[in-house]
Structure formats: C-alpha cells, structure tokens
Amino acid sequence: MARRPVAVLGATGAVGQRFIQLLDRHSGFEVVEVAASDRSAGKRYRDACNWRLSGDMPEAVADLIVGGCDGPFRANLLFSGLDSSVAGEIESRLSRQGAVVVSNSRNHRMDDDVPLLIPEVNPGHLAVISLQRKRTGGGYIVTNPNCSVVGFAMALAPLHRAFGVEAAVVATLQALSGAGYPGVASMDIADNVIPFIGGGEEEKIEIEPKKILGAFKDGVFVPADFTISAAVHRVGVTDGHTMAIFVRLRKKASPEEAMRALADFRGEPQERRLHSAPSRPIHVLEGENRPQPRLDRDREGSMAISVGRVRKDAVFDLKLEALVHNTIRGAAGAAILNAELLEARGLLP
Amino acid sequence: MARRPVAVLGATGAVGQRFIQLLDRHSGFEVVEVAASDRSAGKRYRDACNWRLSGDMPEAVADLIVGGCDGPFRANLLFSGLDSSVAGEIESRLSRQGAVVVSNSRNHRMDDDVPLLIPEVNPGHLAVISLQRKRTGGGYIVTNPNCSVVGFAMALAPLHRAFGVEAAVVATLQALSGAGYPGVASMDIADNVIPFIGGGEEEKIEIEPKKILGAFKDGVFVPADFTISAAVHRVGVTDGHTMAIFVRLRKKASPEEAMRALADFRGEPQERRLHSAPSRPIHVLEGENRPQPRLDRDREGSMAISVGRVRKDAVFDLKLEALVHNTIRGAAGAAILNAELLEARGLLP
Amino acid sequence: MARRPVAVLGATGAVGQRFIQLLDRHSGFEVVEVAASDRSAGKRYRDACNWRLSGDMPEAVADLIVGGCDGPFRANLLFSGLDSSVAGEIESRLSRQGAVVVSNSRNHRMDDDVPLLIPEVNPGHLAVISLQRKRTGGGYIVTNPNCSVVGFAMALAPLHRAFGVEAAVVATLQALSGAGYPGVASMDIADNVIPFIGGGEEEKIEIEPKKILGAFKDGVFVPADFTISAAVHRVGVTDGHTMAIFVRLRKKASPEEAMRALADFRGEPQERRLHSAPSRPIHVLEGENRPQPRLDRDREGSMAISVGRVRKDAVFDLKLEALVHNTIRGAAGAAILNAELLEARGLLP
Amino acid sequence: MARRPVAVLGATGAVGQRFIQLLDRHSGFEVVEVAASDRSAGKRYRDACNWRLSGDMPEAVADLIVGGCDGPFRANLLFSGLDSSVAGEIESRLSRQGAVVVSNSRNHRMDDDVPLLIPEVNPGHLAVISLQRKRTGGGYIVTNPNCSVVGFAMALAPLHRAFGVEAAVVATLQALSGAGYPGVASMDIADNVIPFIGGGEEEKIEIEPKKILGAFKDGVFVPADFTISAAVHRVGVTDGHTMAIFVRLRKKASPEEAMRALADFRGEPQERRLHSAPSRPIHVLEGENRPQPRLDRDREGSMAISVGRVRKDAVFDLKLEALVHNTIRGAAGAAILNAELLEARGLLP
C-alpha cells in the first residue's frame, strides 16, 4: 500500500532528526520533503544536517534538498520540530494554507481550539478540530505535550480516572537531549546537576497536564481540577527523563490498587494497533530500584513509559517514580503517534 | 598549644579518609591512633588504606600502625566512621569504657539519650549527655545526621523557627561518594539515574529531622510536629547532594522573607568561632540555576550549605533547592564540628 | 528448521547476559541450558541473574533452572562466558567430554592447538581443530580474542595483507562494560580516567594479534612478524572501546590506499552470509571526528567495527582511530559468529 | 611590599577566569584592570562575566569596569587569555606600545623572536627578548605552550637531557575545560569519546616541544632533533589532560633510570622559589594505576605534573603516562609562572 507523503519541518534539529529516524521504514508515512531555516535551505539534507543520532542518516532522506518552511508543501501532513522562536507563526500560516500540522513545539499547545494530545489519554479532545477548521478554512494544528509532561500525564491519567487526583508534586531529573543541540555545555553538567531548565519548563509541567486530563465540553476545554508543583533538574544522562511524583487522591487507594490501574491502562492506540503504539503504554516495574533511564527508556521502541516504586506517602497518599524517553515518546514519537491516530480516525485529507 | 590527641575508627573507609584529611593540620585535634577492621589491623596506615582522595595521604598518619576497634584507646576522643554493620556495638562498648565517641554512623542516632547534633541547629540537645553518662558511667556518644539530612535540616531550621514547618516533601539527587567505596558500580550509574538508595535512606530523611528540630524537654526528646516525605535518587556526581524541597508553613512567608531567614541564620559555632564553622552556615545564592554541586559544594571549606531558587509553590507554600557536601558537611566535617562544640563547652574529659 | 540447542556457561555474568540477549531469536541456535557458579545453581535464571541490559530478560530463558558448570550438558555446543579464574579447567574438561566449547575466556587463547578466531581474518586456523580433537577424543575449544584485540586485529588485518605491518603502537580508551559487573567502582571513574587495566590487558593486546595474523603451517601456529606496544586506559563510557593506532608498514601506502584496503575487507562470514555477520566488517568513516562510541558502536548490530582519521604519521607511516563494541563484536557476538562459522563448515557434531 | 599592578585580557573567558582566580591573593601581582571584547566593555566584571569556577568571584575584581583590549593600559604587565581569533594582532600592538604581554594564546608561540617558555625547561630562551625589544621598541611578548604540550614537554625534558629523545608518540585524553566555554556540547561527549580536537591540536603537539626543547643559539631557535606523532581525544573529564607517551631514546635507559631523572628534575623556578613554582615539578607516582585526573591534577596547587607507569616498551624504549592540569599548569598558571620568572630576572619595567 502506498505510504502517505509527509514533510518534516525543522528537519535538521534534534527533534527533526528523530522524526527522520523514526519515519524511516514507517508503514504509513514516507518523508518526501524536509524543511529548515534559510541557512540550510537549498542544500542536500546530508550536507545541511549534522546528524547526531546513532547509526547513519537514512539514505532515502539524505539526498532530499532542504526547502524553506514557508510552504506550500506537496505533502499535506507536516511534522513540525521547529524551534519555538519561529514555530508559532509558521504553523499558523501553514494550517491556514490547508495543511495538517502535527507539532512538537510549545507555541500552540494551550490554544483554545488546538488539541494537546496523548492518544491513550485524551483522544476525545480531537473533537475540537472541527472548530479549528472553521477558523482556518481547512487545515489544522495538533500538538503533543512537553517531553516531561508526556510521562507525567500518562502516569497521572489512570490514577486520575480511578481515584481522582487532588494535587501532585513532581521533581524531574531530565536528560541532556531535551535541550536540543548544542544545548547544555559539557562544562555545565560534567560532575554536576543543574536545578533549573529555561523556557518555562516548570510552568509547562504545572499547566499542560490540567488541559490534557481535563474535559472538552460544549466546545470548550475545562482544565482538570487539581494543582501541580514542579521542580526541574538537568542531569548528565543522554536520554530519558526520570520523575519523582507525589500525589494526593480524592478516593484513597493502596499502592497495589494504583499499580493495577497503571498496568491495566490502555487506550485507542492499543485498540487500533497503531504502528507506533506500545502494547502496554505503562510498564509497571517490580525492581526496588527501577525505572532507570539506561535500562528502561527503550521499552517497546521507546514508546512505553515506565513506573516503579509505587508506595505510600507520609504527606500525600502515594509516591512513585516515572520515566519517559524524552525525544521519542516525549517528542517525535509522540507526534507520529498523534498523526497515526488522525489517520486511523479519517481526519487526514 | 598542645592539640588534643584523637583516634579515628574505620579509618581506612571513605568517611575515615575524610576524617584523616580534615584533621590534618586541625588546630585543636591531632590524630594519634587509627583503627579499622581486623583485615587492616597490624599494618601501617599507608599499606592498609587505598587512599581515594585528591592529593597524598597526610604524612603524619601514613606511618601509624592500624589498631583494632575494640579499644581501649589512649585518646579519649574517638571519631567513628565505622560501618553500620558493626558501629552499634563497638561504639556502645567504647562509651562504657569512658570514651567520648563522636560518630557519623547511623546506629545510635535515634537513641533516647544520644544527641543527634547539628551545632547550629540544636546545641541544646547536648543536655542529654548528662543522662547518658549516668547510664554509661562516664563516656558518651554524640552523633551527626545522615548526609542528606544535614543539608535538609539546616535548610528547614530557620524556616521552622520563623514560620513553623507543617509538612515538607523532598526529592534528592545524591552523589556517588555517599555510598562509600566501592559503593555504586560504574555500570549502574553511567548514563543513568538510580531512583533508590539502600539502607533505609528515605526513612532516615523522614525521621531524623523531626528529632533534630524537636525539643529536649524534661529529659525527653519531643519530635517536631511536622510530616516529611522523601524520594531519593543517586546521580553521577562525585560529591554534593542536591535537594528539591517543598514546604508548607504554619505562618505564611514570602520567598523574600524566607531568604532573609535563611541568610541570617547563625548559631553557636559562629558565635564561638569554632575551627570548622563556616562564617555563614547557609549561603543563599541568587543565580536562577544555583546551587550546583560542582560550583557550590566547596563553599567555606565545604562546611556551608547552599540554597537557591526560593520561590512560591502552587501546592504548598514555598519551594527551594539545597545543596550539601555530603562527605564533609554531611559526614566527617559534621562530626568534627560536633567535637569542636563539645570541646568549647568543656564537655571533653 | 529446528534450531540447534546450545548452553551458556557463566550465564548470569556480564558476557553471559549478552549471550542470552543475542541468542534470543537467533535463527540457528536456541538456548536450552544455562549454567553458572554454585551460588546460582538450582535457581531459576530470572532469580539468579541481576539482569543489567536494556529491556527485559528474554522470556524463553527466564524460567530455565540454572545448572552447574561441570556438565555433562544435553547440548553439545557450549558458549562460555566463564570468569578466567575457573574457565581454564572447566572448558578443558567439557571438551574432553566431547563438547564444542566456544569460549570468550582468555585461558586457552594461546594454547598450541586452540584457534584464536576472527572469522573474517583467520578462518584457516580452524584446521588446528583436527589436532585438538585427537588430543581430547572428540570435543574441542574455539576462542575469540580479547575485546580490544578484536577491533585492533580487524583493523590491522587488511593493512597487514596488503602492505605488511612491521610495528604498531596502540593506545586504548576502553569502556566500563569491559570490566564485567560490578567491575569498576563509580568513584574510581567519575570525572576521571584510569590509565591501567588489570588482568594483563596490555600483554594480551601485544600478543594475541600476532597469533591471529600469523600462519598455521605444518600443524603449528607461526606468529606474525611484527611488534606491538600498547597503553590502555579506562574511560567513563558504557560500551565501545576506542583505539588510537600508529602503524609502520613494510610496503609504503597512502592514507587513501589504506582506507580502500580497510573498506574493501571481506571474509568468509560475508561470503557465507552468516546470521551475525556484518555486510561490511569495517566501516571507514569520513567525518574528521569519527569513530565515536555513542554514535558508531551499534553499526550492523554492533558487529561491524569502525575506523576513521586514517592519516600520515610523522614517526611511523600511518595513524588511525578504531572502535569496536566490546561486549558484542568484542565478546559474546564474536563467539556466536565463531559458532556460526563452525556450523557452516560442518564442524559441529 | 606593594604588588605590581597587572591587567588581564580576555578576562571573562575560561582562561581569563583562571587568571583572575589565581592572581587573587598573589604575593607579587594585583589585578587592577580587566579587558574583554566590546560586548563586555563598559560593564562591571561581575555583570559581564558568567563565572564558571568553583566558589565566588574574587571581590576585589568583581567591581572593576571591563575595558576594551586596545589599550593603552595603566599596568605594563598584561596577561592575555584572548581568543586566538583576535590575540595575534592585539598582542603585537600592545607590545609595540611598550607593554610586556604574557600570553597563553597560540598566535605568537612559534614567532622567531618570541620565547615559548616553560620556566623549568628553557629559561635560557628568554635571551631572545632583547632581540624582540629591538623590533618593538621596548615591549615584548612571552608565550606558554599549548595545554597538552606543557605536560608533554615537561615529561620529555629530563629524558631528553639525560638520554636524548629520538622519537615520541603521544596519545592524549583531554579534559573538557580545554575547549573553553561553552566548548564541547554535552550531547557530544556524554557516554562518548571524541577522537579529534580542532584548532590544529595535533600539529601543535608535534611542533611546539621541538622549539621548547631546542636550543637558542646565535640569536636563532634551533628545534630539537626528534620526531613526534600525536593522536588526540576529548574525554568526559572536567580538568586534567592524561597522556600515553612512547619514547625512543638515543642512549638506552631503564625505567628506573628514567624515573630518577624525572623525579630529580628541578629548574630555575625551584631555585628562585617563585610564588607559583611547585617544589617538585614532576611527581613520579608509584601506584600501578596512576596518574589519574581526579586524584592527581591538583598536586602543589595544580602546578606539578604527574607521571607514572614508566615501563619498557616493545616497539620503542620506554612508555609512561603523564598528567597535567590543563587550565592551571597548562594555561593560566603557566603564564603566571612565566611572569614571575620575568620579575625575578629583572625583565619587567
């Protein structure tokens, strides 16, 4: 069966490279266009891109000529790994030109008519697309959350459904790849921890989950009714964000009940057996010292998150550790799964 | 002036080596005896000890013959860096033999008549020593807290005094040196985080601060009236434990008021200008990304802790980051400062 | 087609785990027995083994009961990842019992009638097996080289064939996984380099390549006629040994000629298309800063080595950088490829 | 006694910060002016400089206003940590204005009338200054070698004097701080080694030692008569360059003889007891696994280099490991020691 042609925007950047890598040999999508900033436009991808992932650049893409991001594009499905300094305007324009923009950038995540989607968690939010299309005239934008939020919100989702989350505190230990490239200077992180991440990281973690776990009702997003506090840290790990989560529940639950809710969690991607969907979105690990980034970030093609150490909490009700592969499940892979759901639902032109 | 002769127990271990290093050229104490397990006893210190600190082993100690830990010792001030598997019994016996044991081990920290001392925070707890002496017949044990707890309790102390702590959540990012030697296998931590530390680390962090910040009244320790929840992580940093702290206060305080309380904090070691006392126990840092282990762990001979990012918290009242040099202020240096206070108070025989 | 049943000795160790991982879903071999030290014997593999590799332990092996290493085994093909402290005697005994022992251990590598095999380089050395079988009565041992030597000898082989190596100097930067588990203490390597590796690492690197690149003539191994000097270092990398190689040639060659010889190198595994054989054993990389462990160690299932920076040398003739995945191409994968060659040649019973 | 006023050029950079740190409380020099690029000029040093060293910025310098690098300066002794993209021209101009420029930059190192100085090794090269002054009219430039070369040439010097070096091969494992700030991206070095360093690092290591260990005769530098080959690597270490050195000697020497020559090495800085001079320039370490960056880089205020593992070499005559603190003995500290020698010799105006 012919694969749907797609374009990757911001294709030479860190997230863009992950898009190219994950879409190579994808069963449903084929990269036919790559776009980046003017500095790269006009060059072959192999020359424009400082390929930083393990293994060689996919041959099929290496000889594409990099285009600009203004469009229009032949493909009408566009994956955006654009930097947030430019993504807002470009994505808006392209959606008004009729394209479907599946974006990892933060700019439109909190927009009133843009879904902030985790396919296992809030596929119902796709209903907003029809409103958005009225505004744009046809195209639309779908976003995925911040890399930490994907892991955090996926871990909260089954607990919220089963027991109701009242408040959550989260401390993150985030990987280097989350800062893009060149990102963090090695002298800043060698033998070190940085208790801060720029770009409003803590704010995003405190706000985005409330939209994701909230309702879409009468054409309006109603944020979930809980409070979040986040403290973020950068640590010297290549990939994989680790999180300590403390949670207060409306309906009390034992660690065992919580673990069962987490382990049993499934969603539409699993029912539809989407190409990138993990069979079990949340791996509940038994080892007393798990999850760990190096050992657990690659579960199910890095698309499953891991949780462990679910235990009673003296201040709240429960505490646990969660892990997400930040550039796959937390970024490029998240966007691809979003597009797979759009395709399966017949929402692609 | 003659320096008081002291012995170091567990002298070949990680904490023991820090004792030897810090006591070299100490103005008041001189290491005249070193003791370790039977495996080392009878050897010269230079042969028994795999010196793992930067720079050479102090010459004055290198040629001492390592003795056993049974005692008696010529010195009547004993610093104990013994492993907790043996420290309990040995320290008890030595105190009954009349020695003053200043211990970094966890075994006696929660004993009813043993002070768990941070000289800036609870010097009044030394009053319990007279009770302990009655039991032992003359000698006694004084302990310092767990390495993380030193930093955590020091950061809580001024807040508790000024505003009353009601509850605190803490997530730690702890250094490798905290696990002793050989400690953590490199393959376990390379490109990794371990969300667990054995030996009841989380329990210690949840319990010890309540004794330290509690009262000693009518001959009894009364724990402070607040709740703590801890989640611990090992990260690939040589020295320096970083902590994200979230705190609920009884009397509301702005970040500025909290920073002032932290920065102004002083105690008896500062008044008495003890040899190892930092001039400012808590350095409140202004940079938005501080404290950091590599840059801040060595403030004032590694005896000052650092705090930063004091800010409002959406779930509790305040959150902040704290840092303590775990093997100096959090272990050997803590014990030495304890001994200096005993000396200054005339509590050494 | 039925897969040949095999056993893995030392199955719970670092190399043993790689055997289990690589043999899972192997087209020709199936692990039906696992053996380890007495401490593990009698337990299920899942309980005996502290699985340290990414992803879960293969289900098919997890429930096998760990046996002792004395044999006999049902399988007559045994993969040995035994520690060198015990491998020598056990492997000898098993070969005398009739088994084919394909070993990664160092003990028998330099034996007069044991091949030290790199299938692409010296498959002719398999001729010695018939001599060995006469001694044992049927079974035999085949070994692969030290992890560094696999990369070093593979890089030297095409140069030696085409131009004749007269002398070589090699400085290695070796990964942590090469030391097994627990191996190197994290406090020894954090923010550090160790310019030493125990167990005679430098001697192995200076001796083994001469056997591998030497002749097997008239029933006798004749070492290659060149000299090697090695200086080894441990660095804080999880997997992948990097080597700086300086080489003096008998017949002068330009960097371009050398690169061509390296890139064109093929051997019997490629002709026979063995299951684990890389299509190109040596990837010659063009980037001025390659090969790099994180980016290049996983080429062709980690079975291809990489070389780069082939350039003129002011003291010798050429210098270059080489990289080998030490626990796959340099250990478990090497042994498996050896076994595949034995199978293809009809040398398995 | 009044301290001589000095200026630091490139004061906000990585080397510049080391100058500021090392000159704080220097007995003979006092920083009274700081200069940097136009971007910083006009700001207070505390605002212009992103201080990256452990501990606080020295108070005495923090409030100085950063000036431009064009001069003239009040101070007539100028320390230059300027980037090589601008250092060449600026240093020439300042020397023509009459200043003494003690530079760490590479631009003038190989100039015909500029000394490339290691005070212990080639103080006689200062004779060239009188020639240089004739050209400039009074001021002059003195340079120190590349950070690796300081360690390498110091290790070669006693061997060359005693036995004559004929050829040397060196493989380096260089620290992150050598690349300045921001320097190496963390994603490039995490779990990785980079076998390349830009800016002609290998060429510098192959050329500079020949000038340093050569003669200055009849007004001309005569390079030492030996050949060097270098292969450089960046490793994930904060400070301290490690080197594997292989050396062929004209007069054969045993490892013991070589160790004695290294350990006994002294020079003019030791005789004159210069402020920054180590009492023993070369520490010969006995441990089979030394020197190591974390343990040995800070010997004698980081001004002594360390060597170890002096042993026979199968290809050449001897091999050994050397270590130098790259930003202190290999950069800012080297320049300061150069200036101390100029002062002691009466060569400062």
Coordinates of C-alpha atoms in Angstrom, one line a residue, chain A residues 118 121 145 148-160 208-210 212-213 243 245 265 282 305:
Chain A
I118 CA -1.8 12.0 24.2
V121 CA -5.3 9.7 27.4
P145 CA 2.9 17.9 25.3
S148 CA 8.3 15.7 30.8
V149 CA 4.6 16.2 30.6
V150 CA 4.1 13.2 28.4
G151 CA 5.5 10.9 31.0
F152 CA 3.9 12.8 33.9
A153 CA 0.4 13.0 32.4
M154 CA 0.5 9.4 31.3
A155 CA 1.4 8.3 34.8
L156 CA -1.4 10.5 36.3
A157 CA -4.1 9.5 33.8
P158 CA -5.1 6.1 35.2
L159 CA -4.8 7.4 38.8
H160 CA -7.0 10.4 38.0
E208 CA -0.2 21.2 30.5
P209 CA -1.4 18.2 32.4
K210 CA -4.5 20.1 33.5
I212 CA -4.7 17.0 28.9
L213 CA -6.6 15.5 31.8
M243 CA 10.4 11.9 37.7
I245 CA 5.9 12.0 41.7
F265 CA -4.1 1.3 31.3
I282 CA 2.8 1.9 31.1
I305 CA 6.8 4.8 29.8

